[in-house]
PDB file of C-alpha atoms in Angstrom:
ATOM      1  CA  MET A  12       7.996  10.128 -20.905  1.00 30.00           C
ATOM      2  CA  LYS A  13       4.775  11.158 -22.723  1.00 33.00           C
ATOM      3  CA  ASN A  14       3.986   7.614 -23.436  1.00 34.00           C
ATOM      4  CA  ILE A  15       4.089   6.357 -19.643  1.00 35.00           C
ATOM      5  CA  LYS A  16       0.290   5.592 -19.385  1.00 35.00           C
ATOM      6  CA  LYS A  17       0.420   3.547 -22.625  1.00 33.00           C
ATOM      7  CA  ILE A  18       3.530   1.890 -21.349  1.00 32.00           C
ATOM      8  CA  PHE A  19       1.712   0.892 -17.879  1.00 34.00           C
ATOM      9  CA  THR A  20      -1.614  -0.131 -19.538  1.00 34.00           C
ATOM     10  CA  ALA A  21       0.555  -2.940 -21.242  1.00 31.00           C
ATOM     11  CA  ALA A  22       2.408  -3.808 -18.712  1.00 34.00           C
ATOM     12  CA  LEU A  23      -0.804  -4.480 -16.688  1.00 32.00           C
ATOM     13  CA  ALA A  24      -2.344  -6.785 -19.245  1.00 31.00           C
ATOM     14  CA  LEU A  25       0.814  -8.895 -19.058  1.00 27.00           C
ATOM     15  CA  THR A  26       2.367  -9.163 -15.878  1.00 33.00           C
ATOM     16  CA  LEU A  27       0.651 -10.572 -12.978  1.00 31.00           C
ATOM     17  CA  ALA A  28       2.227 -10.675  -9.358  1.00 34.00           C
ATOM     18  CA  ALA A  29       2.099 -13.771  -7.500  1.00 33.00           C
ATOM     19  CA  ASN A  30      -0.547 -12.391  -5.124  1.00 42.00           C
ATOM     20  CA  ALA A  31      -3.847 -13.135  -6.472  1.00 38.00           C
ATOM     21  CA  PHE A  32      -4.841  -9.808  -5.380  1.00 46.00           C
ATOM     22  CA  CYS A  33      -2.058  -7.776  -6.976  1.00 68.00           C
ATOM     23  CA  LYS A  34      -1.253  -6.722 -10.274  1.00 81.00           C
ATOM     24  CA  ASN A  35       2.323  -5.280 -11.401  1.00 84.00           C
ATOM     25  CA  ALA A  36       3.059  -2.332 -13.826  1.00 85.00           C
ATOM     26  CA  ARG A  37       6.405  -1.408 -14.861  1.00 84.00           C
ATOM     27  CA  PHE A  38       8.208   1.437 -16.936  1.00 83.00           C
ATOM     28  CA  ASP A  39      11.640   1.581 -17.954  1.00 82.00           C
ATOM     29  CA  GLY A  40      12.746   5.207 -18.932  1.00 78.00           C
ATOM     30  CA  PRO A  41      16.089   6.739 -19.164  1.00 79.00           C
ATOM     31  CA  GLN A  42      16.397   8.058 -16.048  1.00 80.00           C
ATOM     32  CA  TYR A  43      14.800   5.822 -13.827  1.00 83.00           C
ATOM     33  CA  SER A  44      12.678   3.009 -13.782  1.00 88.00           C
ATOM     34  CA  ILE A  45       9.146   2.685 -11.955  1.00 90.00           C
ATOM     35  CA  SER A  46       7.806  -0.740 -10.922  1.00 89.00           C
ATOM     36  CA  LEU A  47       4.496  -0.667  -8.985  1.00 91.00           C
ATOM     37  CA  ASP A  48       2.094  -3.196  -7.279  1.00 89.00           C
ATOM     38  CA  TYR A  49      -1.430  -2.917  -6.346  1.00 91.00           C
ATOM     39  CA  ASN A  50      -4.396  -5.065  -5.698  1.00 89.00           C
ATOM     40  CA  ASP A  51      -6.660  -4.436  -8.929  1.00 91.00           C
ATOM     41  CA  SER A  52      -9.700  -5.751  -7.286  1.00 92.00           C
ATOM     42  CA  ALA A  53     -11.402  -5.078  -4.102  1.00 93.00           C
ATOM     43  CA  PHE A  54     -14.691  -5.110  -2.180  1.00 95.00           C
ATOM     44  CA  PRO A  55     -16.680  -2.431  -0.564  1.00 97.00           C
ATOM     45  CA  GLY A  56     -14.921  -1.780   2.734  1.00 96.00           C
ATOM     46  CA  ASP A  57     -11.287  -2.969   1.490  1.00 94.00           C
ATOM     47  CA  PRO A  58      -8.598  -0.795   1.412  1.00 94.00           C
ATOM     48  CA  VAL A  59      -6.452  -0.373  -2.036  1.00 93.00           C
ATOM     49  CA  PHE A  60      -2.522  -0.352  -1.474  1.00 92.00           C
ATOM     50  CA  LEU A  61      -0.144   0.681  -3.937  1.00 92.00           C
ATOM     51  CA  ARG A  62       3.535   0.204  -3.695  1.00 91.00           C
ATOM     52  CA  MET A  63       5.844   1.994  -5.963  1.00 91.00           C
ATOM     53  CA  ARG A  64       9.622   1.592  -6.482  1.00 89.00           C
ATOM     54  CA  PHE A  65      11.866   3.710  -8.150  1.00 87.00           C
ATOM     55  CA  GLU A  66      14.884   2.107  -9.287  1.00 83.00           C
ATOM     56  CA  ASN A  67      18.408   2.385 -11.904  1.00 73.00           C
ATOM     57  CA  VAL A  68      18.040   6.512 -11.099  1.00 72.00           C
ATOM     58  CA  LYS A  69      20.216   8.012 -13.130  1.00 73.00           C
ATOM     59  CA  THR A  70      19.944  12.261 -12.265  1.00 67.00           C
ATOM     60  CA  LYS A  71      22.399  14.659 -11.048  1.00 62.00           C
ATOM     61  CA  LYS A  72      20.198  15.579  -7.994  1.00 61.00           C
ATOM     62  CA  LYS A  73      21.696  14.668  -4.577  1.00 61.00           C
ATOM     63  CA  ASN A  74      18.609  13.654  -3.144  1.00 64.00           C
ATOM     64  CA  PHE A  75      16.152  11.756  -5.847  1.00 70.00           C
ATOM     65  CA  ASN A  76      12.770  12.297  -3.526  1.00 76.00           C
ATOM     66  CA  PRO A  77       9.880  11.892  -5.627  1.00 84.00           C
ATOM     67  CA  LYS A  78       6.224  13.354  -4.395  1.00 89.00           C
ATOM     68  CA  ALA A  79       3.382  11.336  -5.356  1.00 94.00           C
ATOM     69  CA  LYS A  80      -0.333  10.337  -4.649  1.00 96.00           C
ATOM     70  CA  ALA A  81      -2.990   8.238  -5.920  1.00 96.00           C
ATOM     71  CA  GLU A  82      -6.724   9.262  -6.736  1.00 97.00           C
ATOM     72  CA  MET A  83      -9.379   6.785  -6.838  1.00 96.00           C
ATOM     73  CA  LYS A  84     -12.304   7.655  -9.484  1.00 95.00           C
ATOM     74  CA  ILE A  85     -15.273   6.560 -10.768  1.00 93.00           C
ATOM     75  CA  GLU A  86     -16.835   7.948 -13.881  1.00 87.00           C
ATOM     76  CA  GLU A  87     -14.023  10.422 -14.095  1.00 86.00           C
ATOM     77  CA  LYS A  88     -14.972  11.800 -10.103  1.00 93.00           C
ATOM     78  CA  THR A  89     -12.445  11.586  -7.619  1.00 95.00           C
ATOM     79  CA  ILE A  90     -13.881   9.876  -4.577  1.00 94.00           C
ATOM     80  CA  SER A  91     -10.777   9.387  -2.264  1.00 94.00           C
ATOM     81  CA  SER A  92      -6.999  10.291  -2.652  1.00 95.00           C
ATOM     82  CA  SER A  93      -3.791   9.575  -0.806  1.00 96.00           C
ATOM     83  CA  GLU A  94      -0.163  10.735  -0.234  1.00 96.00           C
ATOM     84  CA  PHE A  95       2.436   8.379  -0.976  1.00 95.00           C
ATOM     85  CA  TYR A  96       5.299   8.170   1.645  1.00 93.00           C
ATOM     86  CA  SER A  97       8.631   6.142   1.515  1.00 90.00           C
ATOM     87  CA  LEU A  98       9.327   2.636   2.978  1.00 86.00           C
ATOM     88  CA  THR A  99      13.072   2.293   2.341  1.00 72.00           C
ATOM     89  CA  GLY A 100      15.817   4.190   0.248  1.00 62.00           C
ATOM     90  CA  LYS A 101      18.507   2.424  -0.798  1.00 65.00           C
ATOM     91  CA  LYS A 102      21.322   3.896  -3.476  1.00 64.00           C
ATOM     92  CA  ASN A 103      19.530   3.105  -6.325  1.00 70.00           C
ATOM     93  CA  SER A 104      16.065   2.528  -5.368  1.00 78.00           C
ATOM     94  CA  THR A 105      13.630   3.708  -3.048  1.00 84.00           C
ATOM     95  CA  ASP A 106      10.064   2.239  -2.168  1.00 89.00           C
ATOM     96  CA  TYR A 107       7.019   4.299  -1.869  1.00 92.00           C
ATOM     97  CA  LEU A 108       3.353   2.920  -0.298  1.00 93.00           C
ATOM     98  CA  THR A 109      -0.027   4.431  -0.168  1.00 94.00           C
ATOM     99  CA  GLY A 110      -3.585   3.282   0.903  1.00 94.00           C
ATOM    100  CA  ILE A 111      -6.589   4.185  -0.188  1.00 96.00           C
ATOM    101  CA  PRO A 112     -10.059   3.412   1.834  1.00 96.00           C
ATOM    102  CA  LEU A 113     -13.159   2.080   0.002  1.00 95.00           C
ATOM    103  CA  SER A 114     -16.028   2.899   1.806  1.00 96.00           C
ATOM    104  CA  SER A 115     -18.288  -0.057   2.762  1.00 96.00           C
ATOM    105  CA  TRP A 116     -21.110   1.731   0.672  1.00 96.00           C
ATOM    106  CA  ALA A 117     -18.882   1.952  -2.473  1.00 96.00           C
ATOM    107  CA  LYS A 118     -21.039   0.654  -5.771  1.00 95.00           C
ATOM    108  CA  SER A 119     -19.738  -2.088  -7.412  1.00 96.00           C
ATOM    109  CA  GLY A 120     -18.100  -1.306 -11.032  1.00 96.00           C
ATOM    110  CA  ASP A 121     -15.023  -0.257 -12.990  1.00 96.00           C
ATOM    111  CA  TYR A 122     -12.783   2.452 -11.116  1.00 96.00           C
ATOM    112  CA  THR A 123      -9.751   4.193 -11.874  1.00 96.00           C
ATOM    113  CA  LEU A 124      -6.586   4.928  -9.642  1.00 95.00           C
ATOM    114  CA  THR A 125      -4.519   7.548 -11.092  1.00 95.00           C
ATOM    115  CA  VAL A 126      -1.014   7.850  -9.660  1.00 94.00           C
ATOM    116  CA  ILE A 127       0.345  11.750 -10.058  1.00 94.00           C
ATOM    117  CA  TYR A 128       4.252  12.380  -9.416  1.00 91.00           C
ATOM    118  CA  GLU A 129       6.934  14.535  -9.977  1.00 87.00           C
ATOM    119  CA  ILE A 130      10.556  14.143  -9.467  1.00 82.00           C
ATOM    120  CA  GLY A 131      11.730  17.619  -8.200  1.00 75.00           C
ATOM    121  CA  ASP A 132      11.718  19.090 -11.578  1.00 74.00           C
ATOM    122  CA  GLY A 133       8.253  20.630 -11.710  1.00 77.00           C
ATOM    123  CA  ASN A 134       6.873  18.375 -14.071  1.00 83.00           C
ATOM    124  CA  GLU A 135       3.883  16.440 -13.430  1.00 89.00           C
ATOM    125  CA  LYS A 136       3.206  13.170 -14.631  1.00 90.00           C
ATOM    126  CA  LYS A 137       0.686  10.612 -14.318  1.00 91.00           C
ATOM    127  CA  PHE A 138      -0.674   7.244 -15.312  1.00 90.00           C
ATOM    128  CA  ASP A 139      -3.992   5.526 -14.663  1.00 93.00           C
ATOM    129  CA  LEU A 140      -4.462   1.742 -13.217  1.00 93.00           C
ATOM    130  CA  PRO A 141      -7.903   0.029 -13.561  1.00 94.00           C
ATOM    131  CA  LEU A 142      -9.632  -0.898 -10.275  1.00 94.00           C
ATOM    132  CA  ALA A 143     -12.739  -3.570 -10.114  1.00 95.00           C
ATOM    133  CA  VAL A 144     -15.237  -3.032  -7.117  1.00 96.00           C
ATOM    134  CA  LYS A 145     -17.091  -6.409  -6.537  1.00 96.00           C
ATOM    135  CA  GLU A 146     -20.459  -6.120  -5.221  1.00 96.00           C
ATOM    136  CA  LYS A 147     -20.897  -7.527  -1.460  1.00 96.00           C
ATOM    137  CA  LYS A 148     -23.875  -7.906   0.567  1.00 95.00           C
ATOM    138  CA  PHE A 149     -23.427  -7.053   4.329  1.00 96.00           C
ATOM    139  CA  GLU A 150     -25.487  -8.554   7.193  1.00 95.00           C
ATOM    140  CA  SER A 151     -28.256  -6.489   9.237  1.00 95.00           C
ATOM    141  CA  GLY A 152     -29.243  -6.856  12.522  1.00 94.00           C
ATOM    142  CA  VAL A 153     -31.165  -5.367  15.516  1.00 95.00           C
ATOM    143  CA  ILE A 154     -30.063  -3.931  18.879  1.00 93.00           C
ATOM    144  CA  THR A 155     -32.292  -3.366  21.678  1.00 94.00           C
ATOM    145  CA  LEU A 156     -30.590  -0.268  23.919  1.00 93.00           C
ATOM    146  CA  ASN A 157     -30.721  -0.768  27.340  1.00 91.00           C
ATOM    147  CA  GLN A 158     -31.389   2.382  30.178  1.00 92.00           C
ATOM    148  CA  LYS A 159     -27.156   2.782  30.163  1.00 92.00           C
ATOM    149  CA  MET A 160     -26.709   2.665  26.486  1.00 94.00           C
ATOM    150  CA  ASP A 161     -29.790   5.095  25.844  1.00 94.00           C
ATOM    151  CA  SER A 162     -28.373   7.439  28.429  1.00 96.00           C
ATOM    152  CA  ILE A 163     -24.920   7.631  26.765  1.00 96.00           C
ATOM    153  CA  SER A 164     -26.686   8.074  23.307  1.00 94.00           C
ATOM    154  CA  LYS A 165     -28.093  11.412  24.805  1.00 94.00           C
ATOM    155  CA  ASN A 166     -25.115  12.548  26.622  1.00 96.00           C
ATOM    156  CA  THR A 167     -24.036  16.031  24.691  1.00 96.00           C
ATOM    157  CA  SER A 168     -21.925  16.876  28.065  1.00 97.00           C
ATOM    158  CA  PRO A 169     -18.562  18.877  27.218  1.00 97.00           C
ATOM    159  CA  GLU A 170     -16.720  15.925  28.457  1.00 98.00           C
ATOM    160  CA  LYS A 171     -18.103  13.534  25.790  1.00 97.00           C
ATOM    161  CA  VAL A 172     -17.609  16.140  22.882  1.00 97.00           C
ATOM    162  CA  ALA A 173     -13.956  17.052  24.058  1.00 98.00           C
ATOM    163  CA  GLN A 174     -13.133  12.994  24.106  1.00 98.00           C
ATOM    164  CA  SER A 175     -14.652  12.831  20.669  1.00 97.00           C
ATOM    165  CA  LYS A 176     -12.427  15.866  19.534  1.00 98.00           C
ATOM    166  CA  LYS A 177      -9.381  14.179  20.679  1.00 98.00           C
ATOM    167  CA  LEU A 178      -9.961  10.923  19.115  1.00 98.00           C
ATOM    168  CA  ASN A 179     -10.789  12.345  15.692  1.00 98.00           C
ATOM    169  CA  ASP A 180      -7.960  14.321  15.845  1.00 98.00           C
ATOM    170  CA  ILE A 181      -5.549  11.087  16.033  1.00 98.00           C
ATOM    171  CA  ILE A 182      -7.238   9.068  13.605  1.00 97.00           C
ATOM    172  CA  ASN A 183      -7.297  12.217  11.407  1.00 97.00           C
ATOM    173  CA  THR A 184      -3.401  12.360  11.480  1.00 97.00           C
ATOM    174  CA  ILE A 185      -1.434  11.381   8.701  1.00 96.00           C
ATOM    175  CA  ASP A 186       2.514  11.380   9.667  1.00 95.00           C
ATOM    176  CA  ALA A 187       4.450   9.811   6.799  1.00 93.00           C
ATOM    177  CA  ASN A 188       7.221   9.029   9.061  1.00 91.00           C
ATOM    178  CA  ASP A 189       4.912   7.235  11.324  1.00 94.00           C
ATOM    179  CA  VAL A 190       6.028   3.283   9.683  1.00 92.00           C
ATOM    180  CA  TYR A 191       5.975   0.825  12.693  1.00 93.00           C
ATOM    181  CA  GLY A 192       5.586  -2.289  10.589  1.00 84.00           C
ATOM    182  CA  LEU A 193       4.299  -4.088   7.424  1.00 85.00           C
ATOM    183  CA  LYS A 194       3.545  -7.679   8.533  1.00 86.00           C
ATOM    184  CA  ARG A 195       0.142  -9.566   7.796  1.00 90.00           C
ATOM    185  CA  PHE A 196      -2.264  -8.664  10.740  1.00 94.00           C
ATOM    186  CA  ILE A 197      -3.092 -11.311  13.254  1.00 95.00           C
ATOM    187  CA  LEU A 198      -6.217 -11.269  15.317  1.00 97.00           C
ATOM    188  CA  PRO A 199      -6.558  -9.252  18.763  1.00 98.00           C
ATOM    189  CA  VAL A 200      -8.132 -12.483  20.394  1.00 98.00           C
ATOM    190  CA  LYS A 201      -8.013 -16.149  20.478  1.00 96.00           C
ATOM    191  CA  SER A 202     -11.852 -16.974  20.318  1.00 92.00           C
ATOM    192  CA  THR A 203     -13.456 -16.916  16.857  1.00 90.00           C
ATOM    193  CA  ARG A 204     -16.832 -15.958  18.058  1.00 95.00           C
ATOM    194  CA  ARG A 205     -17.835 -13.018  16.317  1.00 96.00           C
ATOM    195  CA  THR A 206     -21.336 -11.289  17.482  1.00 95.00           C
ATOM    196  CA  THR A 207     -21.349  -8.245  15.241  1.00 96.00           C
ATOM    197  CA  ALA A 208     -19.512  -8.603  11.669  1.00 96.00           C
ATOM    198  CA  PHE A 209     -17.731  -5.320  10.062  1.00 97.00           C
ATOM    199  CA  ALA A 210     -20.097  -2.681   8.183  1.00 97.00           C
ATOM    200  CA  GLU A 211     -23.075  -4.729   9.570  1.00 97.00           C
ATOM    201  CA  ARG A 212     -26.055  -2.487   9.038  1.00 97.00           C
ATOM    202  CA  ILE A 213     -27.769  -2.095  12.612  1.00 96.00           C
ATOM    203  CA  VAL A 214     -31.113  -0.868  13.563  1.00 96.00           C
ATOM    204  CA  TYR A 215     -30.905   0.344  17.135  1.00 94.00           C
ATOM    205  CA  LYS A 216     -34.291   0.101  18.985  1.00 95.00           C
ATOM    206  CA  TYR A 217     -34.734   2.729  21.959  1.00 93.00           C
ATOM    207  CA  PRO A 218     -36.266   2.226  25.028  1.00 92.00           C
ATOM    208  CA  SER A 219     -38.704   5.213  23.997  1.00 92.00           C
ATOM    209  CA  GLY A 220     -39.472   3.170  20.905  1.00 92.00           C
ATOM    210  CA  LYS A 221     -37.751   5.420  18.378  1.00 93.00           C
ATOM    211  CA  GLU A 222     -35.468   3.526  15.890  1.00 94.00           C
ATOM    212  CA  SER A 223     -32.259   4.536  14.221  1.00 94.00           C
ATOM    213  CA  THR A 224     -29.871   2.945  11.587  1.00 95.00           C
ATOM    214  CA  THR A 225     -26.335   2.705  11.791  1.00 95.00           C
ATOM    215  CA  THR A 226     -23.116   0.858  10.019  1.00 96.00           C
ATOM    216  CA  HIS A 227     -21.276  -0.957  12.750  1.00 97.00           C
ATOM    217  CA  ALA A 228     -17.861   0.242  12.140  1.00 97.00           C
ATOM    218  CA  GLY A 229     -15.584  -3.100  13.075  1.00 97.00           C
ATOM    219  CA  ILE A 230     -16.066  -6.579  14.567  1.00 98.00           C
ATOM    220  CA  ASP A 231     -17.353  -7.576  17.653  1.00 98.00           C
ATOM    221  CA  PHE A 232     -15.943 -10.503  19.525  1.00 98.00           C
ATOM    222  CA  GLY A 233     -18.102 -12.296  22.245  1.00 97.00           C
ATOM    223  CA  ILE A 234     -15.618 -13.243  24.865  1.00 97.00           C
ATOM    224  CA  PRO A 235     -15.671 -12.765  28.811  1.00 97.00           C
ATOM    225  CA  THR A 236     -14.838 -10.178  30.702  1.00 98.00           C
ATOM    226  CA  GLY A 237     -10.943 -10.326  31.218  1.00 98.00           C
ATOM    227  CA  THR A 238      -9.830 -12.092  28.522  1.00 98.00           C
ATOM    228  CA  GLU A 239      -6.430 -10.985  27.131  1.00 98.00           C
ATOM    229  CA  ILE A 240      -6.314  -8.703  23.785  1.00 98.00           C
ATOM    230  CA  TYR A 241      -3.418  -8.637  21.672  1.00 98.00           C
ATOM    231  CA  SER A 242      -2.003  -6.173  19.274  1.00 98.00           C
ATOM    232  CA  PRO A 243      -2.486  -7.263  15.719  1.00 97.00           C
ATOM    233  CA  ALA A 244       0.852  -5.635  14.610  1.00 95.00           C
ATOM    234  CA  SER A 245       3.890  -3.270  15.654  1.00 96.00           C
ATOM    235  CA  GLY A 246       2.742   0.081  16.322  1.00 97.00           C
ATOM    236  CA  LYS A 247       2.487   3.235  18.796  1.00 98.00           C
ATOM    237  CA  VAL A 248      -0.372   3.578  21.460  1.00 98.00           C
ATOM    238  CA  MET A 249      -2.007   6.914  20.708  1.00 98.00           C
ATOM    239  CA  LEU A 250      -4.700   6.758  22.873  1.00 98.00           C
ATOM    240  CA  ALA A 251      -5.274   4.594  26.249  1.00 98.00           C
ATOM    241  CA  GLU A 252      -7.994   6.193  28.469  1.00 98.00           C
ATOM    242  CA  ASN A 253     -11.442   5.711  30.167  1.00 98.00           C
ATOM    243  CA  ARG A 254     -14.062   7.250  27.354  1.00 98.00           C
ATOM    244  CA  ILE A 255     -18.027   7.794  28.309  1.00 98.00           C
ATOM    245  CA  ALA A 256     -19.009   6.530  24.634  1.00 97.00           C
ATOM    246  CA  THR A 257     -16.488   3.517  24.071  1.00 98.00           C
ATOM    247  CA  GLY A 258     -15.337   2.819  27.738  1.00 98.00           C
ATOM    248  CA  TRP A 259     -11.673   2.060  28.661  1.00 98.00           C
ATOM    249  CA  THR A 260     -10.208   2.103  24.707  1.00 98.00           C
ATOM    250  CA  ILE A 261      -6.935   2.038  22.857  1.00 98.00           C
ATOM    251  CA  ILE A 262      -5.919   3.259  19.663  1.00 98.00           C
ATOM    252  CA  ILE A 263      -2.681   1.925  18.125  1.00 98.00           C
ATOM    253  CA  GLU A 264      -1.157   3.749  15.115  1.00 98.00           C
ATOM    254  CA  HIS A 265       0.435   1.094  12.613  1.00 96.00           C
ATOM    255  CA  MET A 266       1.273   3.310   9.479  1.00 95.00           C
ATOM    256  CA  PRO A 267       0.514   7.152   8.276  1.00 96.00           C
ATOM    257  CA  GLY A 268      -3.175   7.334   8.818  1.00 97.00           C
ATOM    258  CA  PHE A 269      -3.755   3.719   9.815  1.00 97.00           C
ATOM    259  CA  TYR A 270      -4.851   2.857  13.063  1.00 98.00           C
ATOM    260  CA  SER A 271      -6.423  -0.071  15.215  1.00 98.00           C
ATOM    261  CA  MET A 272      -8.838   0.568  17.984  1.00 98.00           C
ATOM    262  CA  TYR A 273     -10.103  -1.344  20.909  1.00 98.00           C
ATOM    263  CA  TYR A 274     -13.404  -0.458  22.937  1.00 98.00           C
ATOM    264  CA  HIS A 275     -15.272  -1.339  25.976  1.00 98.00           C
ATOM    265  CA  LEU A 276     -11.946  -3.042  27.568  1.00 98.00           C
ATOM    266  CA  SER A 277     -12.060  -3.720  31.604  1.00 98.00           C
ATOM    267  CA  SER A 278      -8.596  -2.595  31.938  1.00 98.00           C
ATOM    268  CA  LEU A 279      -5.471  -1.273  29.927  1.00 98.00           C
ATOM    269  CA  LYS A 280      -1.839  -3.162  30.004  1.00 98.00           C
ATOM    270  CA  VAL A 281      -0.359  -0.290  27.743  1.00 98.00           C
ATOM    271  CA  LYS A 282       0.071   3.594  27.821  1.00 98.00           C
ATOM    272  CA  GLU A 283       0.019   6.246  25.592  1.00 98.00           C
ATOM    273  CA  GLY A 284       3.368   6.716  23.843  1.00 97.00           C
ATOM    274  CA  GLN A 285       4.379   3.175  24.191  1.00 98.00           C
ATOM    275  CA  ILE A 286       5.934   1.263  21.012  1.00 98.00           C
ATOM    276  CA  VAL A 287       4.074  -2.368  20.819  1.00 98.00           C
ATOM    277  CA  GLN A 288       4.994  -5.180  19.230  1.00 97.00           C
ATOM    278  CA  GLN A 289       2.897  -7.787  17.433  1.00 96.00           C
ATOM    279  CA  GLY A 290       1.250 -10.137  19.938  1.00 97.00           C
ATOM    280  CA  ASP A 291       2.021  -7.884  23.076  1.00 98.00           C
ATOM    281  CA  VAL A 292      -1.358  -7.983  25.281  1.00 98.00           C
ATOM    282  CA  ILE A 293      -2.403  -4.554  25.657  1.00 98.00           C
ATOM    283  CA  GLY A 294      -5.702  -5.056  28.145  1.00 98.00           C
ATOM    284  CA  LEU A 295      -8.416  -6.949  29.008  1.00 98.00           C
ATOM    285  CA  SER A 296     -11.857  -7.112  27.440  1.00 98.00           C
ATOM    286  CA  GLY A 297     -14.859  -5.879  29.624  1.00 98.00           C
ATOM    287  CA  SER A 298     -18.349  -4.331  28.872  1.00 97.00           C
ATOM    288  CA  THR A 299     -17.595  -0.602  29.584  1.00 98.00           C
ATOM    289  CA  GLY A 300     -19.082   2.102  27.800  1.00 97.00           C
ATOM    290  CA  PHE A 301     -21.838   1.685  25.334  1.00 96.00           C
ATOM    291  CA  SER A 302     -22.187  -2.000  25.783  1.00 95.00           C
ATOM    292  CA  THR A 303     -24.900  -4.774  25.515  1.00 92.00           C
ATOM    293  CA  GLY A 304     -22.083  -7.339  27.335  1.00 94.00           C
ATOM    294  CA  PRO A 305     -18.682  -8.499  27.555  1.00 97.00           C
ATOM    295  CA  HIS A 306     -16.917  -8.213  24.156  1.00 97.00           C
ATOM    296  CA  LEU A 307     -14.298  -6.549  22.445  1.00 98.00           C
ATOM    297  CA  HIS A 308     -14.938  -4.249  19.760  1.00 98.00           C
ATOM    298  CA  TRP A 309     -12.159  -3.730  16.885  1.00 98.00           C
ATOM    299  CA  GLU A 310     -12.102  -1.502  14.566  1.00 98.00           C
ATOM    300  CA  LEU A 311      -9.318  -0.392  11.497  1.00 98.00           C
ATOM    301  CA  ARG A 312      -9.298   2.914  10.139  1.00 98.00           C
ATOM    302  CA  LEU A 313      -7.131   4.380   7.197  1.00 97.00           C
ATOM    303  CA  ASN A 314      -7.070   7.846   6.471  1.00 97.00           C
ATOM    304  CA  SER A 315     -10.164   8.080   9.064  1.00 97.00           C
ATOM    305  CA  VAL A 316     -12.285   5.603   6.995  1.00 97.00           C
ATOM    306  CA  ILE A 317     -13.328   2.250   8.366  1.00 98.00           C
ATOM    307  CA  VAL A 318     -11.959  -0.758   6.862  1.00 97.00           C
ATOM    308  CA  ASN A 319     -12.403  -4.582   6.746  1.00 97.00           C
ATOM    309  CA  PRO A 320     -10.185  -6.053   9.773  1.00 96.00           C
ATOM    310  CA  ASP A 321     -10.401  -9.288   7.864  1.00 95.00           C
ATOM    311  CA  TYR A 322      -8.631  -7.795   5.226  1.00 93.00           C
ATOM    312  CA  PHE A 323      -5.475  -7.345   7.022  1.00 93.00           C
ATOM    313  CA  VAL A 324      -5.540 -11.244   8.201  1.00 91.00           C
ATOM    314  CA  ASN A 325      -6.244 -12.833   4.992  1.00 82.00           C
ATOM    315  CA  GLU A 326      -3.771 -15.540   4.244  1.00 57.00           C
ATOM    316  CA  ASP A 327      -3.499 -14.383   0.907  1.00 56.00           C
ATOM    317  CA  TRP A 328      -2.390 -11.045   1.788  1.00 58.00           C
ATOM    318  CA  SER A 329       0.408  -9.313   3.592  1.00 59.00           C
ATOM    319  CA  PHE A 330       2.228  -6.199   2.864  1.00 58.00           C
ATOM    320  CA  ASN A 331       5.422  -7.823   2.339  1.00 56.00           C
ATOM    321  CA  GLU A 332       3.870  -9.439  -0.698  1.00 45.00           C
ATOM    322  CA  LEU A 333       2.983  -6.156  -2.373  1.00 39.00           C
TER     323      LEU A 333
END
């Protein structure tokens, strides 16, 4: 096991998975084998997923349940980490998955993914994987706030503060047991008209003449009020209520720490705690809350960090292909 890092490095150089976004590394040891797939290149705002399989397990332990985490590093500095969680467990193999979000402000360059695990013997083992972050230029735009939006932006009421806390408590929760599906996502609307892009750098112009700059957290689809909104994947409804800032809002949990969010709706078709399937109608679009007009704001959060929704509907990617 002392040479695991060298063996993994060699395997990475020689073994490519069928998916263009994935590489495969493999280690065969005396007690178990490890096979690991991950996307070895990413753009700012993308997630990086790693799927690790322990197989051919030969141990006296009745319950072989490794604990593992992955750390993302640049220049030896850890910038993010995430725990692995179990997907499936068979007699001689178990699959684990984790996702690490990459900030939309991340610099391009060579990164390192360090996988750290232990199998219950108290001995921590680790190995490194290369990650290339490619350069990406995001769009920019200007939004002029109307009086309604200006008033919402200035609202510091206890109600708004409580609503923000409730939302943040939800998206900051990571429950290793909450795996609802691994399919590639579908878009939440049939329309392809987009009015604001993911991670667009937006300048807000206020009625007072002041300006502020922000990063758009999702994708805005310009659609008429009353347009049906679909769940992009299976999941559990964690929030379904009217909020001051985002109007009628839905949050769905899909996997541990992975949530989709839907803002400015005109009505809801689901309730908190409800399990939804891919393609289910969850609400109707509108222009409630902080909004310039009828549209859907669709946002994805992984470990509370915004990630690019298009990544999950890309034809070249699905969790099943990891």
